Amino acid sequence: MRIATFNVNGINGRLPVLLRWLEEASPDVVCLQELKTDRFPAKATEAAGYGAIWQGQKSWNGVAILAKGREPVETRRGVPGVEDGQSRYIEAAVGGVLIGGLYLPNGNPAPGPKFAAKLDWFHLFRDHAADLLRQEVPVVLAGDYNVMPTELDVYKPERWKKDALFRPEVQAEYAALLEQGWTDCLRHLHPGERIYTFWDYFRNAWGRDAGLRLDHLLISPDLRRRLKAAGVDRHVRGWEKASDHAPVWIELD
């Protein structure tokens, strides 16, 4: 079972990129972020062979879950306790696995109200993640977490010390999430490798490989022994009219 996450940065404007990648990679499940629309292209994804659920929002945010050859069975929209009205979390059962797709707030500028809201969201999400573990079912939490967990996950970390994506408070929330028992799949299988999932459009970041690792797939303890592979389809970032993120994926036995 191949499960992926992809921040598409506007699904309708980048639909050809998404469809091309779906045909090439043929993932079984995909969590999408930053739909940036309340009009999801359901007919196009259905024609590509994928059932879909989504929670859109005009111009901003938006999350979806796609499943190849089947309809995801929706179980939740929104993180319990979060009442900001933003479309940032959706959850569904697919093929015996519970999939949580998330788009965590950016939080800049930090410090400030946006950063405080990010920490609140992260804390409530962590509470929900703990609840999911107590259910003792296989779970994958996939999406754009908007956090670089360590210096290995960022190009020139000294330039990011004050950024909301790299501040120690955010890293501490992510570390606390892992301490619950979740496994960061990419880092687990590639412990010392510098891997990026995002390259900005500015300052030739893609050409210089000046990237960040923002997109993560976390799995519950019962899936850890089934984890066989994890990677980034970084070549997709080089396609015409590509998102500034690349798809990230795992394979479960």
mmCIF file of C-alpha atoms in Angstrom:
data_model
loop_
_atom_site.group_PDB
_atom_site.id
_atom_site.type_symbol
_atom_site.label_atom_id
_atom_site.label_comp_id
_atom_site.label_asym_id
_atom_site.label_seq_id
_atom_site.Cartn_x
_atom_site.Cartn_y
_atom_site.Cartn_z
ATOM 1 C CA MET A 1 0.000 0.000 0.000
ATOM 2 C CA ARG A 2 1.546 3.296 -1.108
ATOM 3 C CA ILE A 3 0.341 6.336 0.821
ATOM 4 C CA ALA A 4 1.399 9.834 -0.176
ATOM 5 C CA THR A 5 1.009 13.461 0.806
ATOM 6 C CA PHE A 6 1.162 16.365 -1.645
ATOM 7 C CA ASN A 7 0.700 20.076 -1.011
ATOM 8 C CA VAL A 8 -0.592 21.029 -4.459
ATOM 9 C CA ASN A 9 -0.610 24.811 -3.843
ATOM 10 C CA GLY A 10 -3.886 25.373 -5.702
ATOM 11 C CA ILE A 11 -5.487 22.238 -7.094
ATOM 12 C CA ASN A 12 -7.379 23.768 -10.019
ATOM 13 C CA GLY A 13 -4.401 25.735 -11.304
ATOM 14 C CA ARG A 14 -2.091 22.728 -10.974
ATOM 15 C CA LEU A 15 -4.526 19.972 -11.870
ATOM 16 C CA PRO A 16 -2.439 18.790 -14.872
ATOM 17 C CA VAL A 17 0.548 18.322 -12.550
ATOM 18 C CA LEU A 18 -1.525 16.323 -10.058
ATOM 19 C CA LEU A 19 -3.077 14.107 -12.734
ATOM 20 C CA ARG A 20 0.292 13.486 -14.401
ATOM 21 C CA TRP A 21 1.808 12.459 -11.077
ATOM 22 C CA LEU A 22 -1.156 10.211 -10.181
ATOM 23 C CA GLU A 23 -0.763 8.368 -13.470
ATOM 24 C CA GLU A 24 3.000 8.050 -13.029
ATOM 25 C CA ALA A 25 3.187 7.103 -9.335
ATOM 26 C CA SER A 26 -0.184 5.347 -8.940
ATOM 27 C CA PRO A 27 -0.422 5.812 -5.149
ATOM 28 C CA ASP A 28 -3.178 3.975 -3.300
ATOM 29 C CA VAL A 29 -3.987 6.908 -1.009
ATOM 30 C CA VAL A 30 -3.102 10.598 -1.297
ATOM 31 C CA CYS A 31 -3.564 13.401 1.213
ATOM 32 C CA LEU A 32 -3.713 16.802 -0.495
ATOM 33 C CA GLN A 33 -3.232 20.224 1.047
ATOM 34 C CA GLU A 34 -3.702 23.840 0.009
ATOM 35 C CA LEU A 35 -6.561 23.188 -2.383
ATOM 36 C CA LYS A 36 -7.243 26.948 -2.313
ATOM 37 C CA THR A 37 -10.777 26.496 -3.586
ATOM 38 C CA ASP A 38 -14.278 25.514 -2.541
ATOM 39 C CA ARG A 39 -14.743 23.833 -5.948
ATOM 40 C CA PHE A 40 -12.968 20.498 -6.009
ATOM 41 C CA PRO A 41 -12.328 18.898 -9.449
ATOM 42 C CA ALA A 42 -14.068 15.654 -8.503
ATOM 43 C CA LYS A 43 -14.850 14.630 -12.080
ATOM 44 C CA ALA A 44 -11.182 14.838 -13.057
ATOM 45 C CA THR A 45 -9.949 12.817 -10.089
ATOM 46 C CA GLU A 46 -12.719 10.276 -10.613
ATOM 47 C CA ALA A 47 -11.710 9.911 -14.259
ATOM 48 C CA ALA A 48 -8.171 9.272 -13.051
ATOM 49 C CA GLY A 49 -9.495 6.380 -10.967
ATOM 50 C CA TYR A 50 -9.687 7.994 -7.540
ATOM 51 C CA GLY A 51 -12.533 8.427 -5.111
ATOM 52 C CA ALA A 52 -12.240 11.580 -3.035
ATOM 53 C CA ILE A 53 -13.421 13.440 0.023
ATOM 54 C CA TRP A 54 -12.474 17.044 0.626
ATOM 55 C CA GLN A 55 -12.977 20.112 2.735
ATOM 56 C CA GLY A 56 -12.449 23.215 0.650
ATOM 57 C CA GLN A 57 -12.113 26.881 1.447
ATOM 58 C CA LYS A 58 -12.192 29.742 -1.028
ATOM 59 C CA SER A 59 -8.669 30.992 -1.885
ATOM 60 C CA TRP A 60 -6.977 29.456 1.168
ATOM 61 C CA ASN A 61 -6.181 26.173 2.913
ATOM 62 C CA GLY A 62 -8.271 23.109 1.970
ATOM 63 C CA VAL A 63 -7.528 19.389 2.404
ATOM 64 C CA ALA A 64 -8.570 16.213 0.610
ATOM 65 C CA ILE A 65 -8.039 12.457 0.660
ATOM 66 C CA LEU A 66 -7.954 10.444 -2.579
ATOM 67 C CA ALA A 67 -8.178 6.647 -2.752
ATOM 68 C CA LYS A 68 -7.461 4.584 -5.860
ATOM 69 C CA GLY A 69 -10.407 2.500 -6.999
ATOM 70 C CA ARG A 70 -12.551 3.147 -3.941
ATOM 71 C CA GLU A 71 -14.297 5.825 -1.906
ATOM 72 C CA PRO A 72 -12.641 6.941 1.326
ATOM 73 C CA VAL A 73 -14.987 6.465 4.290
ATOM 74 C CA GLU A 74 -14.971 9.832 6.023
ATOM 75 C CA THR A 75 -14.661 9.717 9.822
ATOM 76 C CA ARG A 76 -13.910 13.322 10.806
ATOM 77 C CA ARG A 77 -13.531 16.904 9.612
ATOM 78 C CA GLY A 78 -11.487 19.239 11.748
ATOM 79 C CA VAL A 79 -9.362 18.701 14.838
ATOM 80 C CA PRO A 80 -11.460 18.462 18.034
ATOM 81 C CA GLY A 81 -11.381 21.796 19.852
ATOM 82 C CA VAL A 82 -10.218 23.856 16.875
ATOM 83 C CA GLU A 83 -12.886 26.439 16.092
ATOM 84 C CA ASP A 84 -11.136 28.821 13.674
ATOM 85 C CA GLY A 85 -13.312 27.850 10.695
ATOM 86 C CA GLN A 86 -10.302 26.920 8.561
ATOM 87 C CA SER A 87 -10.138 23.771 6.426
ATOM 88 C CA ARG A 88 -7.033 22.027 7.763
ATOM 89 C CA TYR A 89 -7.865 18.450 8.759
ATOM 90 C CA ILE A 90 -9.812 15.576 7.267
ATOM 91 C CA GLU A 91 -9.877 11.897 8.220
ATOM 92 C CA ALA A 92 -11.043 8.714 6.526
ATOM 93 C CA ALA A 93 -10.767 4.929 6.592
ATOM 94 C CA VAL A 94 -9.196 3.406 3.487
ATOM 95 C CA GLY A 95 -8.380 -0.280 3.094
ATOM 96 C CA GLY A 96 -8.284 -0.972 6.820
ATOM 97 C CA VAL A 97 -6.089 2.034 7.648
ATOM 98 C CA LEU A 98 -7.254 5.285 9.227
ATOM 99 C CA ILE A 99 -5.823 8.226 7.300
ATOM 100 C CA GLY A 100 -5.546 11.712 8.797
ATOM 101 C CA GLY A 101 -4.697 14.459 6.304
ATOM 102 C CA LEU A 102 -3.540 17.769 7.757
ATOM 103 C CA TYR A 103 -2.316 21.230 6.854
ATOM 104 C CA LEU A 104 -0.867 22.800 9.979
ATOM 105 C CA PRO A 105 -0.836 26.629 10.226
ATOM 106 C CA ASN A 106 2.292 28.489 9.131
ATOM 107 C CA GLY A 107 2.419 30.728 12.202
ATOM 108 C CA ASN A 108 4.456 33.650 10.897
ATOM 109 C CA PRO A 109 5.266 36.250 12.025
ATOM 110 C CA ALA A 110 6.613 34.853 15.269
ATOM 111 C CA PRO A 111 6.127 35.745 18.016
ATOM 112 C CA GLY A 112 2.587 37.039 17.625
ATOM 113 C CA PRO A 113 -1.066 35.943 17.491
ATOM 114 C CA LYS A 114 -0.567 33.760 14.401
ATOM 115 C CA PHE A 115 2.266 31.925 16.102
ATOM 116 C CA ALA A 116 0.210 31.461 19.274
ATOM 117 C CA ALA A 117 -2.651 30.073 17.154
ATOM 118 C CA LYS A 118 -0.240 27.643 15.495
ATOM 119 C CA LEU A 119 0.915 26.308 18.851
ATOM 120 C CA ASP A 120 -2.690 25.972 20.041
ATOM 121 C CA TRP A 121 -3.622 24.058 16.862
ATOM 122 C CA PHE A 122 -0.581 21.813 17.205
ATOM 123 C CA HIS A 123 -1.380 21.053 20.839
ATOM 124 C CA LEU A 124 -5.003 20.146 20.063
ATOM 125 C CA PHE A 125 -3.859 18.023 17.140
ATOM 126 C CA ARG A 126 -1.447 16.218 19.451
ATOM 127 C CA ASP A 127 -4.323 15.500 21.839
ATOM 128 C CA HIS A 128 -6.311 14.032 18.951
ATOM 129 C CA ALA A 129 -3.322 11.960 17.841
ATOM 130 C CA ALA A 130 -3.127 10.494 21.345
ATOM 131 C CA ASP A 131 -6.827 9.620 21.170
ATOM 132 C CA LEU A 132 -6.240 7.833 17.871
ATOM 133 C CA LEU A 133 -3.476 5.734 19.416
ATOM 134 C CA ARG A 134 -5.806 4.695 22.209
ATOM 135 C CA GLN A 135 -8.176 3.233 19.598
ATOM 136 C CA GLU A 136 -5.473 0.683 18.701
ATOM 137 C CA VAL A 137 -6.126 0.785 14.966
ATOM 138 C CA PRO A 138 -3.527 1.360 12.210
ATOM 139 C CA VAL A 139 -3.223 5.099 11.567
ATOM 140 C CA VAL A 140 -1.255 7.311 9.166
ATOM 141 C CA LEU A 141 -1.078 11.065 9.797
ATOM 142 C CA ALA A 142 0.098 12.684 6.571
ATOM 143 C CA GLY A 143 0.409 16.253 5.436
ATOM 144 C CA ASP A 144 2.170 19.585 5.488
ATOM 145 C CA TYR A 145 3.120 20.068 9.137
ATOM 146 C CA ASN A 146 4.877 23.400 8.498
ATOM 147 C CA VAL A 147 7.735 22.376 10.772
ATOM 148 C CA MET A 148 11.359 21.444 10.158
ATOM 149 C CA PRO A 149 12.028 19.070 13.061
ATOM 150 C CA THR A 150 15.845 19.337 13.087
ATOM 151 C CA GLU A 151 18.715 21.192 11.435
ATOM 152 C CA LEU A 152 19.035 18.262 9.040
ATOM 153 C CA ASP A 153 15.664 19.286 7.573
ATOM 154 C CA VAL A 154 16.574 22.799 6.444
ATOM 155 C CA TYR A 155 19.047 24.452 4.109
ATOM 156 C CA LYS A 156 21.252 26.883 6.080
ATOM 157 C CA PRO A 157 19.430 26.525 9.425
ATOM 158 C CA GLU A 158 21.087 29.629 10.850
ATOM 159 C CA ARG A 159 18.842 31.727 8.601
ATOM 160 C CA TRP A 160 15.653 30.188 10.017
ATOM 161 C CA LYS A 161 16.164 30.451 13.774
ATOM 162 C CA LYS A 162 13.384 33.041 14.248
ATOM 163 C CA ASP A 163 10.941 31.585 11.731
ATOM 164 C CA ALA A 164 7.707 29.978 12.969
ATOM 165 C CA LEU A 165 8.524 26.793 11.039
ATOM 166 C CA PHE A 166 11.806 26.281 12.889
ATOM 167 C CA ARG A 167 11.355 27.799 16.325
ATOM 168 C CA PRO A 168 12.078 25.510 19.292
ATOM 169 C CA GLU A 169 8.477 25.707 20.546
ATOM 170 C CA VAL A 170 7.221 24.144 17.300
ATOM 171 C CA GLN A 171 9.978 21.559 17.219
ATOM 172 C CA ALA A 172 9.076 20.638 20.802
ATOM 173 C CA GLU A 173 5.445 20.021 19.789
ATOM 174 C CA TYR A 174 6.598 17.759 16.962
ATOM 175 C CA ALA A 175 8.994 15.908 19.264
ATOM 176 C CA ALA A 176 6.182 15.418 21.799
ATOM 177 C CA LEU A 177 4.065 13.927 19.017
ATOM 178 C CA LEU A 178 6.780 11.375 18.251
ATOM 179 C CA GLU A 179 7.138 10.596 21.952
ATOM 180 C CA GLN A 180 3.542 9.361 21.911
ATOM 181 C CA GLY A 181 4.777 6.489 19.750
ATOM 182 C CA TRP A 182 4.443 7.818 16.194
ATOM 183 C CA THR A 183 7.197 7.104 13.654
ATOM 184 C CA ASP A 184 8.449 9.765 11.242
ATOM 185 C CA CYS A 185 8.796 7.445 8.237
ATOM 186 C CA LEU A 186 11.308 9.373 6.140
ATOM 187 C CA ARG A 187 13.623 10.028 9.057
ATOM 188 C CA HIS A 188 13.244 6.468 10.373
ATOM 189 C CA LEU A 189 14.401 4.926 7.095
ATOM 190 C CA HIS A 190 16.879 7.688 6.189
ATOM 191 C CA PRO A 191 18.264 8.777 9.567
ATOM 192 C CA GLY A 192 21.278 10.764 8.414
ATOM 193 C CA GLU A 193 20.194 11.899 4.971
ATOM 194 C CA ARG A 194 19.424 15.505 4.103
ATOM 195 C CA ILE A 195 15.992 15.311 2.452
ATOM 196 C CA TYR A 196 13.773 18.192 1.352
ATOM 197 C CA THR A 197 10.118 18.317 0.324
ATOM 198 C CA PHE A 198 9.717 22.062 -0.373
ATOM 199 C CA TRP A 199 11.649 24.559 -2.467
ATOM 200 C CA ASP A 200 10.534 28.186 -2.601
ATOM 201 C CA TYR A 201 9.808 29.895 -5.916
ATOM 202 C CA PHE A 202 12.180 32.726 -5.035
ATOM 203 C CA ARG A 203 15.982 33.072 -5.205
ATOM 204 C CA ASN A 204 16.330 29.993 -7.431
ATOM 205 C CA ALA A 205 15.755 27.734 -4.426
ATOM 206 C CA TRP A 206 14.984 24.718 -6.611
ATOM 207 C CA GLY A 207 18.062 25.183 -8.771
ATOM 208 C CA ARG A 208 20.289 25.596 -5.688
ATOM 209 C CA ASP A 209 18.586 22.753 -3.805
ATOM 210 C CA ALA A 210 17.884 25.218 -1.003
ATOM 211 C CA GLY A 211 14.989 23.269 0.447
ATOM 212 C CA LEU A 212 13.041 22.444 3.584
ATOM 213 C CA ARG A 213 11.451 19.231 4.880
ATOM 214 C CA LEU A 214 7.911 20.308 5.798
ATOM 215 C CA ASP A 215 5.805 17.336 4.665
ATOM 216 C CA HIS A 216 5.715 14.296 6.931
ATOM 217 C CA LEU A 217 4.017 10.919 7.202
ATOM 218 C CA LEU A 218 3.714 9.567 10.732
ATOM 219 C CA ILE A 219 2.538 6.022 11.404
ATOM 220 C CA SER A 220 1.155 4.362 14.532
ATOM 221 C CA PRO A 221 3.300 1.756 16.338
ATOM 222 C CA ASP A 222 1.434 -1.234 14.871
ATOM 223 C CA LEU A 223 2.427 -0.154 11.356
ATOM 224 C CA ARG A 224 6.122 0.342 12.037
ATOM 225 C CA ARG A 225 7.080 -3.263 11.235
ATOM 226 C CA ARG A 226 5.128 -2.972 7.976
ATOM 227 C CA LEU A 227 7.038 0.095 6.761
ATOM 228 C CA LYS A 228 9.094 -0.962 3.738
ATOM 229 C CA ALA A 229 10.055 2.254 1.954
ATOM 230 C CA ALA A 230 9.709 6.043 2.052
ATOM 231 C CA GLY A 231 10.767 8.741 -0.366
ATOM 232 C CA VAL A 232 10.160 12.043 -2.131
ATOM 233 C CA ASP A 233 9.200 12.359 -5.803
ATOM 234 C CA ARG A 234 11.369 15.453 -6.005
ATOM 235 C CA HIS A 235 11.488 15.462 -9.806
ATOM 236 C CA VAL A 236 7.847 16.610 -9.780
ATOM 237 C CA ARG A 237 9.030 19.954 -8.356
ATOM 238 C CA GLY A 238 10.883 20.516 -11.627
ATOM 239 C CA TRP A 239 7.811 20.114 -13.849
ATOM 240 C CA GLU A 240 6.240 23.090 -15.591
ATOM 241 C CA LYS A 241 3.832 25.023 -13.314
ATOM 242 C CA ALA A 242 4.726 22.737 -10.416
ATOM 243 C CA SER A 243 3.805 23.243 -6.786
ATOM 244 C CA ASP A 244 6.587 24.455 -4.501
ATOM 245 C CA HIS A 245 6.184 21.112 -2.668
ATOM 246 C CA ALA A 246 6.986 17.642 -3.997
ATOM 247 C CA PRO A 247 4.950 14.507 -3.245
ATOM 248 C CA VAL A 248 6.166 12.423 -0.303
ATOM 249 C CA TRP A 249 5.253 8.740 0.041
ATOM 250 C CA ILE A 250 5.596 5.578 2.076
ATOM 251 C CA GLU A 251 5.050 1.914 1.261
ATOM 252 C CA LEU A 252 3.436 -0.438 3.769
ATOM 253 C CA ASP A 253 3.499 -4.217 3.477
#
